[in-house]
Amino acid sequence: MRCLKSNSCITIALVVILFAIWGVSSDLKAQTCGFGCLGLGGFYGGYTVQKYEPNGLNDFIHAYNNEHSATLKEKMKDFGSSAAGFRVGANIFRTRSSHLFFSIKGFYQYLKEEHELKDEVSPGSVLSTTYTLDLNYYGLGLDLGVILGKRVDLKVIDAQVTFHSADFQPRTSAPDNKINDSDFENEKTVTGFTIGSGLIVHIIPDYVSLEATAGYTKFSFDQLRNDSNANLENSFDTINNFIKNGGLTATIQLNVGIPLY
């Protein structure tokens, strides 16, 4: 997170962007301007799998499982290894030369992970509770890569600035259980970043392509709060150190290009 605020990282990012634009534009100078010569726009949709480190959340889960071990029929599993969901976005600008390509993009990502526990609250009566964690974020990024052939590109750098929110939702099978049916949310948006690389396979050159990216995402949530049940007996209103860090991420997406004249 410190890197995002430092002058040195901003300088390096600007140098990379300027180098990419210079490299691509130098090759484009020899081309005759025609349909698509200004580059490509377009949109895309895909699916993402994300790992992360929810230290505070898992500490809460372990404490709950231990405290209710005598009555739990099914303990809740740890979070952090299977958040997944859909991504939609737009390639604001993508241009190609004979050797390089460069693009600027924006997107919205929805991730979800949930687990269930079952508690025997009385003989013969089992209460099921599903805990759902939603991780939503917006991103703005750039790609810089090399053209390997007519139908294959290598993304050397896929860099994004991301803006995250989180929502933790317990839901029980008993509708009158007010303590468990309360949401925990972050009070402000968290800034992070993602860095990765990948491959682009052109199904219909300039129009349809399949893109796969793997990388590392950095973000954290210090605290999630729930003010709605703070005065209820046996309740809690905060989970501290909720997510310590992000982790490995992988996305596969389908791009639809629109040539810019």
PDB file of C-alpha atoms in Angstrom:
ATOM      1  CA  MET A   1       0.000   0.000   0.000  1.00  0.00           C
ATOM      2  CA  ARG A   2       2.885   2.341   0.689  1.00  0.00           C
ATOM      3  CA  CYS A   3       4.060   1.877  -2.878  1.00  0.00           C
ATOM      4  CA  LEU A   4       0.887   3.439  -4.232  1.00  0.00           C
ATOM      5  CA  LYS A   5       1.598   6.675  -2.340  1.00  0.00           C
ATOM      6  CA  SER A   6       5.330   6.973  -3.021  1.00  0.00           C
ATOM      7  CA  ASN A   7       6.755   9.316  -5.625  1.00  0.00           C
ATOM      8  CA  SER A   8       9.177   6.661  -6.856  1.00  0.00           C
ATOM      9  CA  CYS A   9       6.415   4.178  -7.715  1.00  0.00           C
ATOM     10  CA  ILE A  10       4.394   6.864  -9.479  1.00  0.00           C
ATOM     11  CA  THR A  11       7.485   7.832 -11.494  1.00  0.00           C
ATOM     12  CA  ILE A  12       8.157   4.225 -12.492  1.00  0.00           C
ATOM     13  CA  ALA A  13       4.532   3.770 -13.557  1.00  0.00           C
ATOM     14  CA  LEU A  14       4.660   6.918 -15.700  1.00  0.00           C
ATOM     15  CA  VAL A  15       7.902   5.793 -17.334  1.00  0.00           C
ATOM     16  CA  VAL A  16       6.367   2.406 -18.201  1.00  0.00           C
ATOM     17  CA  ILE A  17       3.259   4.053 -19.679  1.00  0.00           C
ATOM     18  CA  LEU A  18       5.251   6.567 -21.690  1.00  0.00           C
ATOM     19  CA  PHE A  19       7.592   3.868 -22.981  1.00  0.00           C
ATOM     20  CA  ALA A  20       4.627   1.735 -24.058  1.00  0.00           C
ATOM     21  CA  ILE A  21       2.945   4.621 -25.859  1.00  0.00           C
ATOM     22  CA  TRP A  22       6.214   5.615 -27.541  1.00  0.00           C
ATOM     23  CA  GLY A  23       6.950   2.037 -28.613  1.00  0.00           C
ATOM     24  CA  VAL A  24       3.524   1.493 -30.077  1.00  0.00           C
ATOM     25  CA  SER A  25       3.195   4.905 -31.703  1.00  0.00           C
ATOM     26  CA  SER A  26       6.629   4.618 -33.353  1.00  0.00           C
ATOM     27  CA  ASP A  27       5.443   1.523 -35.229  1.00  0.00           C
ATOM     28  CA  LEU A  28       2.103   3.095 -36.089  1.00  0.00           C
ATOM     29  CA  LYS A  29       3.722   6.051 -37.831  1.00  0.00           C
ATOM     30  CA  ALA A  30       4.454   3.915 -40.866  1.00  0.00           C
ATOM     31  CA  GLN A  31       0.871   2.678 -41.144  1.00  0.00           C
ATOM     32  CA  THR A  32      -1.804   4.284 -43.295  1.00  0.00           C
ATOM     33  CA  CYS A  33      -4.718   5.537 -41.255  1.00  0.00           C
ATOM     34  CA  GLY A  34      -7.845   3.511 -41.939  1.00  0.00           C
ATOM     35  CA  PHE A  35     -10.559   1.580 -40.161  1.00  0.00           C
ATOM     36  CA  GLY A  36      -9.295   0.858 -36.647  1.00  0.00           C
ATOM     37  CA  CYS A  37      -6.056   2.800 -36.988  1.00  0.00           C
ATOM     38  CA  LEU A  38      -6.776   4.728 -33.782  1.00  0.00           C
ATOM     39  CA  GLY A  39      -6.938   1.477 -31.835  1.00  0.00           C
ATOM     40  CA  LEU A  40      -9.667  -0.651 -30.297  1.00  0.00           C
ATOM     41  CA  GLY A  41     -12.350  -0.068 -27.738  1.00  0.00           C
ATOM     42  CA  GLY A  42     -14.767  -2.679 -26.515  1.00  0.00           C
ATOM     43  CA  PHE A  43     -16.053  -4.553 -23.502  1.00  0.00           C
ATOM     44  CA  TYR A  44     -15.466  -7.875 -21.764  1.00  0.00           C
ATOM     45  CA  GLY A  45     -16.877 -10.319 -19.253  1.00  0.00           C
ATOM     46  CA  GLY A  46     -15.118 -13.004 -17.278  1.00  0.00           C
ATOM     47  CA  TYR A  47     -14.744 -15.117 -14.169  1.00  0.00           C
ATOM     48  CA  THR A  48     -12.219 -14.630 -11.347  1.00  0.00           C
ATOM     49  CA  VAL A  49     -10.889 -16.819  -8.527  1.00  0.00           C
ATOM     50  CA  GLN A  50      -9.207 -14.970  -5.623  1.00  0.00           C
ATOM     51  CA  LYS A  51      -7.171 -16.060  -2.598  1.00  0.00           C
ATOM     52  CA  TYR A  52      -6.784 -13.775   0.430  1.00  0.00           C
ATOM     53  CA  GLU A  53      -5.763 -13.786   4.117  1.00  0.00           C
ATOM     54  CA  PRO A  54      -8.788 -13.126   6.397  1.00  0.00           C
ATOM     55  CA  ASN A  55      -6.912 -13.487   9.693  1.00  0.00           C
ATOM     56  CA  GLY A  56      -9.441 -11.704  11.901  1.00  0.00           C
ATOM     57  CA  LEU A  57     -12.409 -13.415  10.303  1.00  0.00           C
ATOM     58  CA  ASN A  58     -10.882 -16.877  10.721  1.00  0.00           C
ATOM     59  CA  ASP A  59      -9.956 -16.097  14.338  1.00  0.00           C
ATOM     60  CA  PHE A  60     -13.640 -15.357  14.959  1.00  0.00           C
ATOM     61  CA  ILE A  61     -14.619 -18.627  13.263  1.00  0.00           C
ATOM     62  CA  HIS A  62     -12.154 -20.670  15.340  1.00  0.00           C
ATOM     63  CA  ALA A  63     -13.367 -19.043  18.570  1.00  0.00           C
ATOM     64  CA  TYR A  64     -16.998 -19.733  17.689  1.00  0.00           C
ATOM     65  CA  ASN A  65     -16.304 -23.352  16.713  1.00  0.00           C
ATOM     66  CA  ASN A  66     -14.396 -23.974  19.956  1.00  0.00           C
ATOM     67  CA  GLU A  67     -17.004 -22.298  22.159  1.00  0.00           C
ATOM     68  CA  HIS A  68     -19.869 -24.300  20.634  1.00  0.00           C
ATOM     69  CA  SER A  69     -17.983 -27.534  19.951  1.00  0.00           C
ATOM     70  CA  ALA A  70     -20.319 -29.533  22.207  1.00  0.00           C
ATOM     71  CA  THR A  71     -23.408 -28.700  20.144  1.00  0.00           C
ATOM     72  CA  LEU A  72     -22.044 -28.133  16.628  1.00  0.00           C
ATOM     73  CA  LYS A  73     -23.080 -30.805  14.156  1.00  0.00           C
ATOM     74  CA  GLU A  74     -21.059 -29.150  11.375  1.00  0.00           C
ATOM     75  CA  LYS A  75     -18.277 -26.646  12.063  1.00  0.00           C
ATOM     76  CA  MET A  76     -17.731 -23.633   9.841  1.00  0.00           C
ATOM     77  CA  LYS A  77     -14.694 -23.840   7.547  1.00  0.00           C
ATOM     78  CA  ASP A  78     -12.046 -21.150   7.174  1.00  0.00           C
ATOM     79  CA  PHE A  79     -12.436 -18.404   4.584  1.00  0.00           C
ATOM     80  CA  GLY A  80      -9.733 -17.250   2.190  1.00  0.00           C
ATOM     81  CA  SER A  81      -9.213 -19.940  -0.430  1.00  0.00           C
ATOM     82  CA  SER A  82     -12.267 -19.986  -2.664  1.00  0.00           C
ATOM     83  CA  ALA A  83     -13.672 -16.499  -3.322  1.00  0.00           C
ATOM     84  CA  ALA A  84     -14.959 -16.413  -6.886  1.00  0.00           C
ATOM     85  CA  GLY A  85     -17.235 -14.330  -9.066  1.00  0.00           C
ATOM     86  CA  PHE A  86     -17.854 -12.456 -12.269  1.00  0.00           C
ATOM     87  CA  ARG A  87     -16.083  -9.466 -13.790  1.00  0.00           C
ATOM     88  CA  VAL A  88     -17.434  -6.990 -16.319  1.00  0.00           C
ATOM     89  CA  GLY A  89     -15.446  -4.162 -17.850  1.00  0.00           C
ATOM     90  CA  ALA A  90     -14.420  -2.104 -20.816  1.00  0.00           C
ATOM     91  CA  ASN A  91     -11.220  -1.802 -22.809  1.00  0.00           C
ATOM     92  CA  ILE A  92     -11.268   1.987 -23.014  1.00  0.00           C
ATOM     93  CA  PHE A  93      -8.392   2.022 -25.468  1.00  0.00           C
ATOM     94  CA  ARG A  94      -6.198  -0.697 -26.981  1.00  0.00           C
ATOM     95  CA  THR A  95      -3.671  -0.151 -29.729  1.00  0.00           C
ATOM     96  CA  ARG A  96      -1.344  -2.565 -31.509  1.00  0.00           C
ATOM     97  CA  SER A  97       1.806  -2.182 -33.539  1.00  0.00           C
ATOM     98  CA  SER A  98       3.808  -4.828 -35.361  1.00  0.00           C
ATOM     99  CA  HIS A  99       5.559  -5.828 -32.116  1.00  0.00           C
ATOM    100  CA  LEU A 100       3.748  -4.368 -29.085  1.00  0.00           C
ATOM    101  CA  PHE A 101       0.285  -3.668 -27.745  1.00  0.00           C
ATOM    102  CA  PHE A 102      -0.922  -1.284 -25.056  1.00  0.00           C
ATOM    103  CA  SER A 103      -4.351  -0.878 -23.460  1.00  0.00           C
ATOM    104  CA  ILE A 104      -6.198   1.070 -20.769  1.00  0.00           C
ATOM    105  CA  LYS A 105      -9.184  -0.573 -19.091  1.00  0.00           C
ATOM    106  CA  GLY A 106     -11.741  -0.300 -16.309  1.00  0.00           C
ATOM    107  CA  PHE A 107     -13.866  -2.986 -14.635  1.00  0.00           C
ATOM    108  CA  TYR A 108     -16.157  -4.054 -11.792  1.00  0.00           C
ATOM    109  CA  GLN A 109     -15.482  -7.305  -9.924  1.00  0.00           C
ATOM    110  CA  TYR A 110     -17.872  -9.252  -7.685  1.00  0.00           C
ATOM    111  CA  LEU A 111     -16.432 -12.027  -5.487  1.00  0.00           C
ATOM    112  CA  LYS A 112     -18.256 -14.302  -3.067  1.00  0.00           C
ATOM    113  CA  GLU A 113     -17.357 -17.017  -0.575  1.00  0.00           C
ATOM    114  CA  GLU A 114     -19.707 -18.716   1.874  1.00  0.00           C
ATOM    115  CA  HIS A 115     -19.688 -21.506   4.445  1.00  0.00           C
ATOM    116  CA  GLU A 116     -22.294 -23.120   6.662  1.00  0.00           C
ATOM    117  CA  LEU A 117     -22.421 -24.365  10.236  1.00  0.00           C
ATOM    118  CA  LYS A 118     -25.102 -26.458  11.943  1.00  0.00           C
ATOM    119  CA  ASP A 119     -25.776 -26.084  15.663  1.00  0.00           C
ATOM    120  CA  GLU A 120     -28.037 -28.340  17.730  1.00  0.00           C
ATOM    121  CA  VAL A 121     -29.715 -25.660  19.840  1.00  0.00           C
ATOM    122  CA  SER A 122     -31.932 -28.226  21.566  1.00  0.00           C
ATOM    123  CA  PRO A 123     -32.362 -32.004  21.355  1.00  0.00           C
ATOM    124  CA  GLY A 124     -33.584 -32.798  17.857  1.00  0.00           C
ATOM    125  CA  SER A 125     -33.524 -29.127  16.747  1.00  0.00           C
ATOM    126  CA  VAL A 126     -30.640 -28.118  14.453  1.00  0.00           C
ATOM    127  CA  LEU A 127     -30.084 -24.468  13.502  1.00  0.00           C
ATOM    128  CA  SER A 128     -28.264 -23.857  10.184  1.00  0.00           C
ATOM    129  CA  THR A 129     -26.340 -20.622   9.645  1.00  0.00           C
ATOM    130  CA  THR A 130     -24.777 -19.611   6.336  1.00  0.00           C
ATOM    131  CA  TYR A 131     -21.974 -17.026   6.485  1.00  0.00           C
ATOM    132  CA  THR A 132     -21.407 -15.146   3.227  1.00  0.00           C
ATOM    133  CA  LEU A 133     -18.526 -12.800   2.450  1.00  0.00           C
ATOM    134  CA  ASP A 134     -18.919 -10.438  -0.516  1.00  0.00           C
ATOM    135  CA  LEU A 135     -15.800  -8.696  -1.825  1.00  0.00           C
ATOM    136  CA  ASN A 136     -16.649  -6.088  -4.456  1.00  0.00           C
ATOM    137  CA  TYR A 137     -14.254  -3.721  -6.159  1.00  0.00           C
ATOM    138  CA  TYR A 138     -13.679  -1.389  -9.066  1.00  0.00           C
ATOM    139  CA  GLY A 139     -10.418  -1.218 -10.955  1.00  0.00           C
ATOM    140  CA  LEU A 140      -8.564   0.938 -13.450  1.00  0.00           C
ATOM    141  CA  GLY A 141      -5.521  -0.513 -15.168  1.00  0.00           C
ATOM    142  CA  LEU A 142      -3.246  -0.951 -18.142  1.00  0.00           C
ATOM    143  CA  ASP A 143      -1.762  -3.778 -20.168  1.00  0.00           C
ATOM    144  CA  LEU A 144       1.608  -3.806 -21.896  1.00  0.00           C
ATOM    145  CA  GLY A 145       2.639  -6.779 -23.988  1.00  0.00           C
ATOM    146  CA  VAL A 146       4.320  -8.239 -27.027  1.00  0.00           C
ATOM    147  CA  ILE A 147       2.744  -9.793 -30.117  1.00  0.00           C
ATOM    148  CA  LEU A 148       3.874 -13.401 -30.526  1.00  0.00           C
ATOM    149  CA  GLY A 149       1.953 -14.133 -33.694  1.00  0.00           C
ATOM    150  CA  LYS A 150      -1.178 -13.372 -35.645  1.00  0.00           C
ATOM    151  CA  ARG A 151      -3.432 -14.904 -33.003  1.00  0.00           C
ATOM    152  CA  VAL A 152      -1.426 -14.883 -29.758  1.00  0.00           C
ATOM    153  CA  ASP A 153      -0.251 -11.971 -27.562  1.00  0.00           C
ATOM    154  CA  LEU A 154       1.750 -12.134 -24.336  1.00  0.00           C
ATOM    155  CA  LYS A 155       0.731  -9.676 -21.607  1.00  0.00           C
ATOM    156  CA  VAL A 156       4.023  -8.826 -19.945  1.00  0.00           C
ATOM    157  CA  ILE A 157       2.454  -6.368 -17.483  1.00  0.00           C
ATOM    158  CA  ASP A 158      -1.155  -6.254 -16.289  1.00  0.00           C
ATOM    159  CA  ALA A 159      -1.281  -3.524 -13.609  1.00  0.00           C
ATOM    160  CA  GLN A 160      -4.401  -2.199 -11.867  1.00  0.00           C
ATOM    161  CA  VAL A 161      -5.340   0.190  -9.092  1.00  0.00           C
ATOM    162  CA  THR A 162      -8.331  -1.245  -7.209  1.00  0.00           C
ATOM    163  CA  PHE A 163     -10.981   0.121  -4.800  1.00  0.00           C
ATOM    164  CA  HIS A 164     -12.484  -2.484  -2.460  1.00  0.00           C
ATOM    165  CA  SER A 165     -15.540  -2.904  -0.239  1.00  0.00           C
ATOM    166  CA  ALA A 166     -16.559  -5.879   1.927  1.00  0.00           C
ATOM    167  CA  ASP A 167     -19.800  -7.210   3.389  1.00  0.00           C
ATOM    168  CA  PHE A 168     -20.033 -10.170   5.813  1.00  0.00           C
ATOM    169  CA  GLN A 169     -23.554 -11.576   6.160  1.00  0.00           C
ATOM    170  CA  PRO A 170     -24.663 -14.289   8.605  1.00  0.00           C
ATOM    171  CA  ARG A 171     -28.047 -15.811   7.696  1.00  0.00           C
ATOM    172  CA  THR A 172     -29.818 -18.379   9.884  1.00  0.00           C
ATOM    173  CA  SER A 173     -32.612 -20.813   9.185  1.00  0.00           C
ATOM    174  CA  ALA A 174     -34.616 -19.200  12.010  1.00  0.00           C
ATOM    175  CA  PRO A 175     -36.159 -15.894  10.798  1.00  0.00           C
ATOM    176  CA  ASP A 176     -36.575 -14.549  14.351  1.00  0.00           C
ATOM    177  CA  ASN A 177     -32.869 -14.864  15.186  1.00  0.00           C
ATOM    178  CA  LYS A 178     -31.978 -11.164  15.094  1.00  0.00           C
ATOM    179  CA  ILE A 179     -28.439 -11.552  16.450  1.00  0.00           C
ATOM    180  CA  ASN A 180     -27.132 -13.643  13.564  1.00  0.00           C
ATOM    181  CA  ASP A 181     -29.028 -11.893  10.775  1.00  0.00           C
ATOM    182  CA  SER A 182     -26.943  -8.700  10.759  1.00  0.00           C
ATOM    183  CA  ASP A 183     -24.415  -7.447   8.231  1.00  0.00           C
ATOM    184  CA  PHE A 184     -20.843  -6.374   8.894  1.00  0.00           C
ATOM    185  CA  GLU A 185     -19.486  -3.759   6.478  1.00  0.00           C
ATOM    186  CA  ASN A 186     -16.360  -1.674   6.000  1.00  0.00           C
ATOM    187  CA  GLU A 187     -16.820   2.005   6.817  1.00  0.00           C
ATOM    188  CA  LYS A 188     -14.745   3.308   3.898  1.00  0.00           C
ATOM    189  CA  THR A 189     -13.426   2.104   0.568  1.00  0.00           C
ATOM    190  CA  VAL A 190      -9.993   0.451   0.673  1.00  0.00           C
ATOM    191  CA  THR A 191      -7.406   1.093  -2.045  1.00  0.00           C
ATOM    192  CA  GLY A 192      -5.241  -1.728  -3.360  1.00  0.00           C
ATOM    193  CA  PHE A 193      -3.449  -2.892  -6.480  1.00  0.00           C
ATOM    194  CA  THR A 194      -3.003  -5.941  -8.707  1.00  0.00           C
ATOM    195  CA  ILE A 195       0.002  -6.905 -10.798  1.00  0.00           C
ATOM    196  CA  GLY A 196       0.093  -9.865 -13.162  1.00  0.00           C
ATOM    197  CA  SER A 197       0.638 -11.222 -16.671  1.00  0.00           C
ATOM    198  CA  GLY A 198      -1.147 -13.494 -19.107  1.00  0.00           C
ATOM    199  CA  LEU A 199      -2.025 -14.548 -22.646  1.00  0.00           C
ATOM    200  CA  ILE A 200      -4.507 -13.280 -25.235  1.00  0.00           C
ATOM    201  CA  VAL A 201      -5.736 -15.641 -27.952  1.00  0.00           C
ATOM    202  CA  HIS A 202      -7.485 -13.910 -30.872  1.00  0.00           C
ATOM    203  CA  ILE A 203     -10.469 -15.940 -32.062  1.00  0.00           C
ATOM    204  CA  ILE A 204     -11.496 -13.283 -34.588  1.00  0.00           C
ATOM    205  CA  PRO A 205      -8.614 -10.780 -34.840  1.00  0.00           C
ATOM    206  CA  ASP A 206      -9.607  -7.255 -33.685  1.00  0.00           C
ATOM    207  CA  TYR A 207     -13.099  -8.399 -32.743  1.00  0.00           C
ATOM    208  CA  VAL A 208     -13.187 -11.425 -30.407  1.00  0.00           C
ATOM    209  CA  SER A 209     -10.430 -12.728 -28.140  1.00  0.00           C
ATOM    210  CA  LEU A 210     -10.013 -14.969 -25.105  1.00  0.00           C
ATOM    211  CA  GLU A 211      -7.804 -13.612 -22.333  1.00  0.00           C
ATOM    212  CA  ALA A 212      -6.285 -15.388 -19.299  1.00  0.00           C
ATOM    213  CA  THR A 213      -4.471 -13.505 -16.536  1.00  0.00           C
ATOM    214  CA  ALA A 214      -2.766 -14.591 -13.306  1.00  0.00           C
ATOM    215  CA  GLY A 215      -1.328 -12.245 -10.701  1.00  0.00           C
ATOM    216  CA  TYR A 216      -1.205 -10.988  -7.147  1.00  0.00           C
ATOM    217  CA  THR A 217      -3.696  -8.649  -5.481  1.00  0.00           C
ATOM    218  CA  LYS A 218      -2.795  -6.462  -2.488  1.00  0.00           C
ATOM    219  CA  PHE A 219      -5.514  -5.110  -0.173  1.00  0.00           C
ATOM    220  CA  SER A 220      -6.566  -5.251   3.493  1.00  0.00           C
ATOM    221  CA  PHE A 221      -9.482  -4.435   5.804  1.00  0.00           C
ATOM    222  CA  ASP A 222      -8.583  -3.422   9.352  1.00  0.00           C
ATOM    223  CA  GLN A 223     -12.114  -3.617  10.716  1.00  0.00           C
ATOM    224  CA  LEU A 224     -15.683  -4.454   9.767  1.00  0.00           C
ATOM    225  CA  ARG A 225     -18.443  -2.979  11.912  1.00  0.00           C
ATOM    226  CA  ASN A 226     -22.023  -3.882  12.676  1.00  0.00           C
ATOM    227  CA  ASP A 227     -23.879  -1.172  14.590  1.00  0.00           C
ATOM    228  CA  SER A 228     -27.340  -2.714  14.273  1.00  0.00           C
ATOM    229  CA  ASN A 229     -26.859  -5.385  16.970  1.00  0.00           C
ATOM    230  CA  ALA A 230     -24.316  -3.703  19.248  1.00  0.00           C
ATOM    231  CA  ASN A 231     -26.771  -3.608  22.177  1.00  0.00           C
ATOM    232  CA  LEU A 232     -28.056  -7.169  21.862  1.00  0.00           C
ATOM    233  CA  GLU A 233     -27.033  -9.809  24.363  1.00  0.00           C
ATOM    234  CA  ASN A 234     -24.200 -12.142  23.282  1.00  0.00           C
ATOM    235  CA  SER A 235     -23.532 -10.062  20.162  1.00  0.00           C
ATOM    236  CA  PHE A 236     -20.450  -8.278  18.889  1.00  0.00           C
ATOM    237  CA  ASP A 237     -20.148  -5.120  16.806  1.00  0.00           C
ATOM    238  CA  THR A 238     -16.675  -5.351  15.213  1.00  0.00           C
ATOM    239  CA  ILE A 239     -14.292  -7.886  13.688  1.00  0.00           C
ATOM    240  CA  ASN A 240     -10.737  -6.549  13.839  1.00  0.00           C
ATOM    241  CA  ASN A 241      -7.885  -7.356  11.421  1.00  0.00           C
ATOM    242  CA  PHE A 242     -10.638  -8.713   9.182  1.00  0.00           C
ATOM    243  CA  ILE A 243      -8.506  -9.253   6.061  1.00  0.00           C
ATOM    244  CA  LYS A 244      -4.751  -8.897   6.489  1.00  0.00           C
ATOM    245  CA  ASN A 245      -3.786  -9.203   2.838  1.00  0.00           C
ATOM    246  CA  GLY A 246      -4.840 -10.289  -0.629  1.00  0.00           C
ATOM    247  CA  GLY A 247      -3.212 -13.090  -2.570  1.00  0.00           C
ATOM    248  CA  LEU A 248      -3.048 -14.939  -5.863  1.00  0.00           C
ATOM    249  CA  THR A 249      -5.776 -14.260  -8.389  1.00  0.00           C
ATOM    250  CA  ALA A 250      -6.685 -15.681 -11.802  1.00  0.00           C
ATOM    251  CA  THR A 251      -9.160 -14.395 -14.391  1.00  0.00           C
ATOM    252  CA  ILE A 252     -10.395 -15.712 -17.705  1.00  0.00           C
ATOM    253  CA  GLN A 253     -12.449 -13.389 -19.884  1.00  0.00           C
ATOM    254  CA  LEU A 254     -13.954 -12.920 -23.319  1.00  0.00           C
ATOM    255  CA  ASN A 255     -13.175  -9.623 -25.085  1.00  0.00           C
ATOM    256  CA  VAL A 256     -15.340  -8.059 -27.786  1.00  0.00           C
ATOM    257  CA  GLY A 257     -13.472  -5.337 -29.695  1.00  0.00           C
ATOM    258  CA  ILE A 258     -14.770  -2.257 -31.448  1.00  0.00           C
ATOM    259  CA  PRO A 259     -12.265  -0.701 -33.900  1.00  0.00           C
ATOM    260  CA  LEU A 260     -11.842   3.070 -33.446  1.00  0.00           C
ATOM    261  CA  TYR A 261     -11.519   5.153 -36.601  1.00  0.00           C
TER     262      TYR A 261
END
